[in-house]
């Protein structure tokens, strides 16, 4: 499952007039990924599908706009498959154009009503700031000769300060509404010299002026009644217009459904357009096909074109590796893990597909770090319950929950209780040193496998120098395993050992010599770069291995958090105990569960993928019939 699906490059030669039929055959098999490169033959330079695509694009756009006004039932299948010629496509485009001319009038009327409704809602929103002022708002907006009027908002905590300051300036402050943390006020005072002093006072208190729109020139209660009446009138007009639109659309619905079906049949040829080339009556088309699907494709083309075609098949060339698409994982269980892998990148053709390994190691790490039967059951149950909303991602939550349940039985933990279930193994806190040792062993195995995959990927594309001397290549792996072997002997009190020490020196020397030979710089700079790279190799592998201690650390932390919850619950009465245990488990599920998920992803991406996974490929996207317009 780790190896990518073998692909073949196919080249189809057929009659130009048979291209629509050929495109339907390719779409039916769902196995042809177009190759947009022009053919090597210079005479194959014409673009036979260009006019067809223009007609399709215009008809598609018009149908899309019409169906936004006239909803039609979603397509349940592709229906009868037939060739759609350019004449039929042109006639359909013309009919849709005339229909849109009629429909656009309804759209304009609906937009006009939307604009009117939005204006009324904006006026109502502005009126909310003055709803408690039972006076003519036109008086507040107009300037008077002897009186200054300020209407606005001030933070509630600054109200007392502002009230005293405006009082000293000879002004009056009236509070007419409290809204959240803001206070709506009216400030009145005589015009004159004190007006210049009021500005800094208002600014210091955080006063925000509320301008009164010109439309609001009457009492708020009267205005609100008028605005409500306007909205009711607009709603009635919209309902009447919608009824007229429905009556007008009824005779056209069946033909619109037929139009959608016609465009669905025309789309494969349009999708192939960038890849099509022709010379006279001969058309050329190339693409990538899974090796196991070539015979089925040949048979379908033979049935469709009555043998009037030539299909040549070859293996991808080495220089085409980055052009070959990668077929995604088809397993329903692995699909959510493939989505997470694709967040990092898509495997290039020839690379190992990390999805199965990623799924296995992810579940093992998550379960070991978050092992609890009850909490795992909640995760699995929530994923099952929300499977409609989670879509293809729900198996991920289900399997993560099941992994947590499995390790929960090993640890003997259910909702944090350690003595209800007999542990099949032991609680992590029973022997923390053993847990840390297991985490280190896990890290060594994980990093070793990552290096082996990196070596394999480079050998698969015949990149021998990087397979041997590159980052995480053969020499790096020899150094790492020698370092681990020597460290184990040292931990047992047997000394570091001669063989591990010799292998470490030789591997580091080989890496240094390789780096020296490939550097173009002054001697002093070469020495510095080689020294830093050698030191980085040593520190990198040590720190990467120690990173896996977090696997044990979070398994211990999980138990410690449960102990803290039960310690707190023990200080409560019966009701308080139950409530604390429930809230504590929710806290652990949400907070620690999220953190554990992040930590596992970090180990996968940084310690794993960064070693062996380039992620610079592109996904297999075959020509197929789409079941909709968008």
XYZ file of C-alpha atoms in Angstrom:
630
model
C 0.000 0.000 0.000
C 2.986 2.312 0.436
C 3.996 2.122 -3.228
C 2.278 4.541 -5.640
C -0.044 3.142 -8.288
C 1.919 2.621 -11.549
C 0.925 5.037 -14.288
C 1.178 4.917 -18.090
C 1.434 7.721 -20.620
C -1.084 7.239 -23.419
C -1.320 9.011 -26.757
C -4.615 8.966 -28.655
C -4.884 9.742 -32.375
C -8.394 9.931 -33.832
C -10.503 11.886 -36.281
C -11.213 15.495 -35.275
C -14.928 14.982 -35.856
C -14.847 12.038 -33.402
C -13.496 14.114 -30.498
C -16.904 14.608 -28.807
C -17.497 10.840 -28.841
C -13.960 10.176 -27.588
C -14.382 12.672 -24.741
C -17.545 10.866 -23.603
C -15.690 7.554 -23.579
C -12.848 9.026 -21.526
C -15.288 10.579 -19.055
C -17.120 7.260 -18.623
C -13.943 5.383 -17.671
C -12.824 8.130 -15.209
C -9.217 7.062 -15.740
C -7.721 9.682 -18.099
C -5.732 12.610 -16.665
C -4.920 15.045 -19.533
C -1.350 15.969 -20.394
C -1.399 19.604 -21.521
C 2.041 19.545 -23.160
C 1.958 20.147 -26.939
C 2.911 17.143 -29.109
C 6.381 16.917 -30.608
C 4.959 16.945 -34.146
C 4.963 20.580 -35.277
C 2.118 20.012 -37.738
C -0.257 19.158 -34.862
C -0.714 22.774 -33.832
C -4.380 23.635 -34.445
C -6.779 23.958 -31.477
C -9.932 22.081 -32.508
C -11.946 22.601 -29.308
C -11.541 26.349 -28.877
C -14.860 27.455 -30.397
C -16.685 24.622 -28.654
C -15.316 25.765 -25.288
C -16.376 29.379 -25.882
C -19.922 28.295 -26.695
C -20.019 26.025 -23.643
C -18.652 28.691 -21.282
C -21.231 31.254 -22.372
C -24.122 28.779 -22.139
C -22.888 27.534 -18.753
C -22.691 31.099 -17.425
C -26.203 31.929 -18.615
C -27.692 28.736 -17.183
C -25.945 29.376 -13.875
C -27.463 32.869 -13.642
C -30.927 31.633 -14.619
C -30.943 28.781 -12.092
C -30.066 31.202 -9.329
C -33.477 32.735 -10.035
C -35.275 29.519 -10.973
C -34.070 26.619 -8.803
C -34.270 23.225 -10.486
C -34.052 19.775 -8.942
C -30.480 18.497 -8.413
C -29.157 15.958 -10.885
C -29.361 12.377 -9.630
C -27.378 10.801 -12.472
C -25.846 11.425 -15.840
C -28.791 9.881 -17.731
C -28.531 8.944 -21.391
C -25.076 9.579 -22.865
C -24.962 11.081 -26.330
C -22.730 13.336 -28.393
C -23.432 17.067 -28.155
C -22.417 18.786 -31.377
C -21.392 22.417 -31.685
C -24.624 23.217 -33.547
C -26.746 21.898 -30.675
C -24.552 23.734 -28.186
C -24.920 26.964 -30.156
C -28.713 26.617 -30.340
C -28.837 25.994 -26.595
C -26.687 29.059 -25.951
C -28.980 31.226 -28.077
C -32.112 29.995 -26.267
C -30.504 30.573 -22.857
C -29.520 34.076 -23.966
C -33.131 34.952 -24.882
C -34.401 33.399 -21.651
C -31.914 35.393 -19.617
C -33.052 38.632 -21.251
C -36.523 37.951 -19.840
C -35.278 36.663 -16.478
C -32.906 39.592 -15.935
C -35.893 41.926 -15.495
C -37.035 39.893 -12.502
C -33.496 39.891 -11.121
C -33.285 43.680 -11.400
C -36.609 44.072 -9.561
C -35.445 41.713 -6.806
C -32.181 43.639 -6.461
C -34.130 46.907 -6.261
C -36.269 45.528 -3.443
C -33.154 44.240 -1.677
C -31.583 47.695 -1.879
C -34.727 49.336 -0.505
C -34.944 46.812 2.329
C -31.267 47.302 3.184
C -31.758 51.094 3.318
C -34.712 50.713 5.690
C -32.744 48.325 7.915
C -29.854 50.778 8.026
C -32.250 53.543 9.048
C -33.712 51.312 11.768
C -30.241 50.522 13.044
C -29.400 54.227 13.186
C -32.715 54.912 14.916
C -31.823 52.490 17.718
C -29.305 55.048 18.996
C -32.098 57.586 19.498
C -35.037 55.294 20.348
C -35.319 56.615 23.927
C -35.299 60.284 22.896
C -38.968 61.164 22.525
C -38.336 64.445 20.701
C -38.113 65.640 17.127
C -34.657 64.508 15.959
C -34.584 67.295 13.383
C -34.229 69.788 16.253
C -31.115 68.009 17.537
C -29.503 67.957 14.110
C -30.065 71.640 13.326
C -27.768 74.322 14.744
C -29.251 77.071 16.898
C -27.909 80.546 17.624
C -27.805 80.278 21.396
C -27.626 76.557 22.158
C -25.011 73.843 21.500
C -26.279 70.259 21.393
C -24.083 67.155 21.409
C -25.547 63.645 21.058
C -23.261 60.650 21.443
C -21.895 57.725 23.436
C -19.379 57.602 26.267
C -17.896 54.554 28.057
C -19.901 53.846 31.195
C -16.847 54.065 33.483
C -16.139 57.619 32.221
C -19.686 58.918 32.731
C -19.208 60.423 36.220
C -15.955 62.105 35.172
C -17.609 63.587 32.059
C -20.671 64.752 34.002
C -18.508 66.742 36.431
C -16.352 68.215 33.664
C -19.267 69.451 31.530
C -20.927 70.863 34.660
C -17.860 73.022 35.322
C -18.091 74.265 31.724
C -21.694 75.330 32.283
C -23.272 72.501 30.264
C -25.999 69.987 31.160
C -25.663 66.225 30.583
C -28.737 63.993 30.140
C -28.478 60.179 30.034
C -31.177 58.712 27.814
C -30.015 55.091 27.279
C -27.619 52.456 28.665
C -26.402 49.886 26.129
C -23.823 47.285 27.173
C -20.711 49.182 28.292
C -21.751 52.449 26.628
C -23.940 55.284 27.863
C -25.928 57.412 25.395
C -26.043 61.062 26.413
C -27.230 64.496 25.270
C -25.077 67.483 26.281
C -26.636 70.953 26.179
C -25.112 74.339 26.821
C -24.911 77.941 25.661
C -22.775 78.892 22.731
C -19.773 80.987 23.506
C -16.242 80.852 24.905
C -16.848 77.667 26.919
C -17.403 75.738 23.684
C -13.651 75.620 22.986
C -13.002 74.090 26.421
C -15.588 71.348 25.927
C -13.793 69.684 22.987
C -10.765 68.393 24.970
C -13.066 67.275 27.789
C -15.177 65.175 25.433
C -12.076 63.707 23.792
C -10.510 62.774 27.126
C -13.703 60.997 28.232
C -13.895 58.917 25.025
C -17.022 60.680 23.769
C -18.185 59.419 20.372
C -20.603 61.638 18.476
C -23.716 60.063 16.931
C -24.647 61.930 13.750
C -28.367 62.068 13.047
C -29.136 61.151 9.411
C -31.262 63.588 7.447
C -33.959 60.938 7.013
C -34.520 60.854 10.789
C -36.245 64.205 11.201
C -39.235 63.241 13.371
C -39.921 61.586 16.695
C -38.350 58.057 16.976
C -41.667 56.298 17.703
C -43.292 57.760 14.603
C -40.226 56.990 12.504
C -40.198 53.384 13.719
C -43.829 52.902 12.696
C -43.123 54.320 9.251
C -40.051 52.143 8.752
C -41.917 49.006 9.840
C -44.651 49.830 7.339
C -42.046 50.226 4.582
C -40.536 46.811 5.347
C -43.959 45.167 5.271
C -44.655 46.806 1.915
C -41.322 45.611 0.518
C -42.010 42.055 1.760
C -45.413 42.083 0.037
C -43.871 43.341 -3.210
C -41.192 40.632 -3.045
C -43.791 37.934 -2.460
C -45.871 39.162 -5.393
C -42.783 39.346 -7.625
C -41.721 35.844 -6.571
C -45.144 34.491 -7.476
C -44.930 36.135 -10.905
C -41.431 34.698 -11.391
C -42.612 31.201 -10.436
C -45.527 31.400 -12.866
C -43.244 32.644 -15.648
C -40.630 29.942 -14.966
C -42.993 26.955 -14.825
C -43.082 26.298 -18.636
C -39.270 26.497 -18.837
C -38.284 24.171 -15.960
C -38.205 20.914 -17.942
C -36.158 22.452 -20.731
C -33.723 23.933 -18.190
C -33.188 20.454 -16.761
C -32.514 19.200 -20.300
C -30.098 22.110 -20.823
C -28.176 21.148 -17.701
C -27.944 17.548 -18.941
C -26.684 18.756 -22.324
C -23.969 20.864 -20.705
C -22.937 17.946 -18.487
C -22.416 15.870 -21.637
C -20.494 18.690 -23.328
C -18.199 19.360 -20.382
C -15.686 16.488 -20.936
C -14.678 17.845 -24.329
C -14.335 21.326 -22.828
C -12.135 19.956 -20.044
C -9.910 18.328 -22.675
C -9.618 21.497 -24.750
C -6.189 22.636 -23.390
C -4.775 19.199 -24.295
C -6.245 18.912 -27.792
C -4.177 19.464 -30.929
C -5.042 18.729 -34.547
C -3.869 18.856 -38.136
C -6.667 18.720 -40.668
C -8.890 15.732 -39.919
C -6.425 14.177 -37.405
C -6.615 15.038 -33.691
C -4.060 14.312 -30.977
C -4.681 13.843 -27.264
C -2.268 12.664 -24.529
C -2.629 11.907 -20.860
C -1.842 9.718 -17.866
C -3.761 6.544 -17.058
C -3.332 4.026 -14.200
C -1.621 0.940 -15.621
C -4.442 -1.349 -14.502
C -7.031 0.804 -16.355
C -5.351 0.903 -19.787
C -7.068 -2.212 -21.182
C -10.507 -1.024 -20.039
C -9.849 2.375 -21.630
C -8.759 0.799 -24.905
C -11.877 -1.384 -24.975
C -14.194 1.555 -24.256
C -12.584 3.644 -27.019
C -12.885 0.715 -29.417
C -16.607 0.345 -28.670
C -17.209 4.073 -28.940
C -15.080 4.922 -32.004
C -15.527 1.646 -33.919
C -11.768 1.135 -34.035
C -11.066 4.448 -35.781
C -8.266 5.447 -33.406
C -4.697 4.653 -32.415
C -3.696 4.391 -28.740
C -0.001 4.168 -27.929
C 1.106 3.395 -24.372
C 4.494 3.826 -22.686
C 6.034 4.100 -19.245
C 6.770 7.571 -17.842
C 10.248 8.875 -18.633
C 12.582 9.795 -15.738
C 12.415 13.484 -16.627
C 8.589 13.329 -16.528
C 8.380 12.205 -12.900
C 7.103 15.551 -11.606
C 4.458 15.641 -14.362
C 2.944 12.265 -13.540
C -0.126 12.583 -11.258
C -0.448 10.554 -8.067
C -3.590 8.466 -7.611
C -5.088 9.259 -4.185
C -5.909 6.642 -1.579
C -9.302 5.050 -2.253
C -9.835 3.396 1.146
C -12.702 4.973 3.081
C -10.877 4.408 6.365
C -7.656 6.011 5.099
C -9.374 8.913 3.311
C -9.364 11.294 6.344
C -5.691 10.541 6.967
C -4.975 11.231 3.297
C -6.610 14.654 3.756
C -4.168 15.412 6.595
C -1.231 14.165 4.518
C -2.321 16.427 1.654
C -2.186 19.423 4.005
C 1.591 18.894 3.958
C 1.769 18.055 0.278
C 0.885 15.442 -2.346
C 3.359 12.588 -2.874
C 5.319 12.942 -6.091
C 5.131 10.024 -8.492
C 7.636 7.394 -7.421
C 7.594 8.464 -3.777
C 6.219 6.278 -1.038
C 2.651 7.223 -0.147
C 2.906 7.905 3.597
C -0.837 7.656 4.272
C -0.988 4.059 5.643
C 2.108 4.587 7.812
C 0.799 7.967 8.931
C -2.541 6.434 9.939
C -0.931 3.617 11.948
C 1.615 5.761 13.798
C -0.897 8.564 14.402
C -3.383 6.226 16.065
C -0.693 4.541 18.175
C 0.699 7.848 19.415
C -2.695 9.427 20.046
C -3.980 6.402 21.922
C -0.870 6.068 24.072
C -0.951 9.767 24.969
C -4.711 9.893 25.600
C -5.579 6.406 26.839
C -8.966 6.284 28.559
C -11.896 3.973 27.864
C -14.627 6.473 28.734
C -13.132 9.529 27.066
C -12.211 7.506 23.985
C -15.796 6.265 23.805
C -17.020 9.874 23.922
C -14.709 10.800 21.019
C -15.784 7.773 18.965
C -19.460 8.318 19.789
C -19.295 12.014 18.912
C -17.642 11.205 15.570
C -20.386 8.676 14.793
C -23.166 11.000 15.908
C -21.806 13.929 13.855
C -20.845 11.852 10.821
C -23.307 13.792 8.676
C -21.584 17.099 9.467
C -18.036 15.708 9.489
C -18.439 14.120 6.054
C -15.477 11.971 5.035
C -13.600 13.000 8.169
C -15.774 11.112 10.669
C -13.821 7.790 10.469
C -10.789 9.722 11.729
C -12.557 10.653 14.968
C -13.990 7.145 15.299
C -10.590 5.458 14.955
C -8.886 7.978 17.259
C -11.545 7.226 19.875
C -11.119 3.467 19.432
C -7.344 3.819 19.839
C -7.907 5.771 23.047
C -10.264 3.022 24.257
C -7.693 0.318 23.510
C -4.939 2.038 25.465
C -7.483 2.854 28.177
C -7.944 -0.891 28.760
C -4.155 -1.293 28.870
C -3.895 1.501 31.451
C -7.068 0.512 33.358
C -8.568 4.008 33.092
C -12.216 4.973 32.522
C -13.153 8.654 32.804
C -10.029 9.077 34.936
C -10.953 6.327 37.434
C -7.921 4.066 37.854
C -9.404 1.293 40.027
C -12.696 0.468 38.308
C -11.200 -1.547 35.425
C -8.309 -3.973 35.956
C -5.372 -2.742 33.892
C -4.299 -5.174 31.179
C -0.812 -3.703 31.523
C -0.272 -0.864 33.993
C -1.060 2.765 34.751
C 1.564 5.134 33.271
C 2.264 6.641 36.703
C 3.135 3.187 38.065
C 6.499 3.313 36.305
C 7.265 6.700 34.707
C 10.837 5.694 33.832
C 9.568 2.718 31.839
C 7.144 4.973 29.959
C 9.954 7.391 29.107
C 12.149 4.502 27.941
C 9.375 3.152 25.700
C 8.882 6.625 24.224
C 12.594 6.850 23.386
C 12.510 3.420 21.738
C 9.443 4.517 19.782
C 11.304 7.614 18.640
C 14.344 5.621 17.510
C 12.158 3.215 15.501
C 10.121 6.085 14.004
C 13.201 8.064 12.919
C 14.913 4.955 11.560
C 11.900 4.070 9.426
C 11.708 7.707 8.227
C 15.359 7.581 7.142
C 14.827 4.250 5.358
C 11.866 5.726 3.473
C 13.941 8.772 2.530
C 16.644 6.484 1.155
C 14.071 4.422 -0.749
C 12.455 7.515 -2.297
C 15.814 8.735 -3.578
C 16.804 5.343 -4.923
C 13.409 5.068 -6.661
C 14.232 8.167 -8.712
C 17.904 7.135 -9.039
C 19.224 10.006 -6.973
C 22.226 8.014 -5.719
C 24.306 10.842 -4.189
C 21.461 12.083 -1.978
C 20.499 8.528 -1.063
C 23.984 8.005 0.339
C 25.175 11.417 1.523
C 22.030 13.571 1.601
C 20.076 14.567 4.687
C 18.774 11.396 6.354
C 20.588 9.242 3.789
C 22.617 6.069 4.354
C 25.568 7.804 6.025
C 23.240 9.774 8.315
C 21.465 6.552 9.286
C 24.767 4.812 10.071
C 25.737 7.730 12.317
C 22.365 7.693 14.090
C 22.257 3.955 14.713
C 25.881 3.999 15.908
C 25.054 6.842 18.288
C 22.078 4.892 19.662
C 24.129 1.692 20.035
C 26.921 3.506 21.846
C 24.468 5.311 24.124
C 22.798 2.022 25.073
C 26.140 0.465 25.968
C 27.075 3.549 27.944
C 23.773 3.373 29.816
C 24.506 -0.226 30.805
C 27.872 0.803 32.230
C 29.846 -0.967 29.471
C 31.395 2.155 27.981
C 30.551 3.731 24.649
C 32.247 0.997 22.616
C 34.949 1.108 19.969
C 32.853 0.076 16.957
C 30.097 2.702 17.496
C 32.744 5.387 18.065
C 34.611 4.437 14.870
C 31.408 4.383 12.815
C 30.398 7.785 14.183
C 33.759 9.328 13.314
C 33.791 7.760 9.836
C 30.212 8.780 9.023
C 30.696 12.357 10.221
C 33.974 12.547 8.303
C 32.267 11.272 5.138
C 29.524 13.871 5.496
C 32.106 16.611 6.104
C 34.179 15.615 3.055
C 31.052 15.444 0.865
C 29.924 18.872 2.052
C 33.458 20.308 1.558
C 33.663 19.054 -2.039
C 30.302 20.570 -2.973
C 30.900 23.994 -1.414
C 32.188 26.862 -3.513
C 33.510 29.386 -1.016
C 36.738 30.616 0.581
C 38.568 28.112 2.806
C 37.597 29.895 6.037
C 33.932 29.930 5.106
C 34.117 26.250 4.084
C 35.518 25.305 7.483
C 32.788 27.227 9.289
C 29.940 25.789 7.169
C 31.210 22.199 7.435
C 31.649 22.535 11.211
C 28.125 23.957 11.654
C 26.526 21.281 9.440
C 28.343 18.500 11.322
C 27.276 19.954 14.666
C 23.730 20.350 13.376
C 23.640 16.658 12.390
C 24.643 15.585 15.903
C 22.322 17.974 17.740
C 19.478 17.376 15.290
C 19.289 13.628 15.754
C 19.647 13.878 19.526
C 16.931 16.544 19.844
C 14.630 14.754 17.381
C 14.866 11.568 19.424
C 14.229 13.422 22.677
C 11.145 15.025 21.088
C 9.397 11.680 21.395
C 9.582 11.930 25.173
C 6.407 13.993 24.826
C 4.576 10.727 24.006
C 5.315 9.511 27.522
C 4.990 12.976 29.046
C 1.403 13.380 27.850
C 0.416 9.881 28.947
C 1.694 10.799 32.432
C 0.082 14.225 32.232
C -3.266 12.638 31.362
C -3.215 10.616 34.580
C -1.976 13.586 36.612
C -4.836 15.776 35.379
C -7.329 13.091 36.356
C -5.788 12.921 39.830
C -6.099 16.708 40.135
C -9.781 16.528 39.132
C -10.556 13.807 41.695
C -8.602 15.614 44.400
C -10.734 18.697 43.807
C -13.904 16.601 43.650
C -13.035 14.981 46.982
C -13.351 18.350 48.677
C -16.982 18.687 47.540
C -20.266 17.180 48.633
C -22.043 14.473 46.650
C -23.528 16.807 44.041
C -20.348 18.869 43.834
C -18.259 15.713 43.457
C -20.316 14.478 40.497
C -20.388 17.908 38.856
C -16.612 18.371 39.287
C -15.860 14.951 37.790
C -18.109 15.684 34.772
C -16.674 19.160 34.167
C -13.140 17.860 34.743
C -13.594 15.178 32.083
C -14.987 17.778 29.666
C -11.956 19.962 30.378
C -9.564 17.045 29.755
C -11.381 16.041 26.565
C -11.411 19.508 25.049
C -8.133 21.014 26.218
C -5.785 18.068 26.560
C -7.369 16.210 23.653
C -6.713 19.185 21.383
C -3.153 19.596 22.640
C -2.395 15.895 22.154
C -3.742 16.107 18.600
C -1.434 19.048 17.864
C 1.576 17.290 19.363
C 0.990 14.136 17.330
C 0.638 16.190 14.135
C 3.843 18.025 15.009
C 5.760 14.756 15.396
C 4.328 13.435 12.125
C 5.026 16.558 10.072
C 8.330 17.667 11.519
C 10.011 14.433 12.590
C 8.523 12.249 9.849
C 7.441 14.016 6.680
C 10.309 16.498 6.687
C 12.710 13.555 6.370
C 11.273 11.516 3.533
C 8.307 13.317 1.971
C 8.802 16.081 -0.606
C 5.087 16.737 -1.153
C 5.670 18.411 -4.540
C 3.429 16.117 -6.580
C -0.066 16.745 -7.924
C -3.212 14.666 -7.552
C -4.743 12.470 -10.235
C -7.725 14.400 -11.655
C -9.325 12.373 -14.463
C -11.928 13.599 -16.896
C -15.361 12.629 -15.544
C -18.984 13.644 -15.677
C -19.854 16.144 -12.993
C -23.306 15.962 -11.438
C -23.830 19.716 -11.221
C -23.135 23.030 -12.879
C -20.583 24.567 -10.526
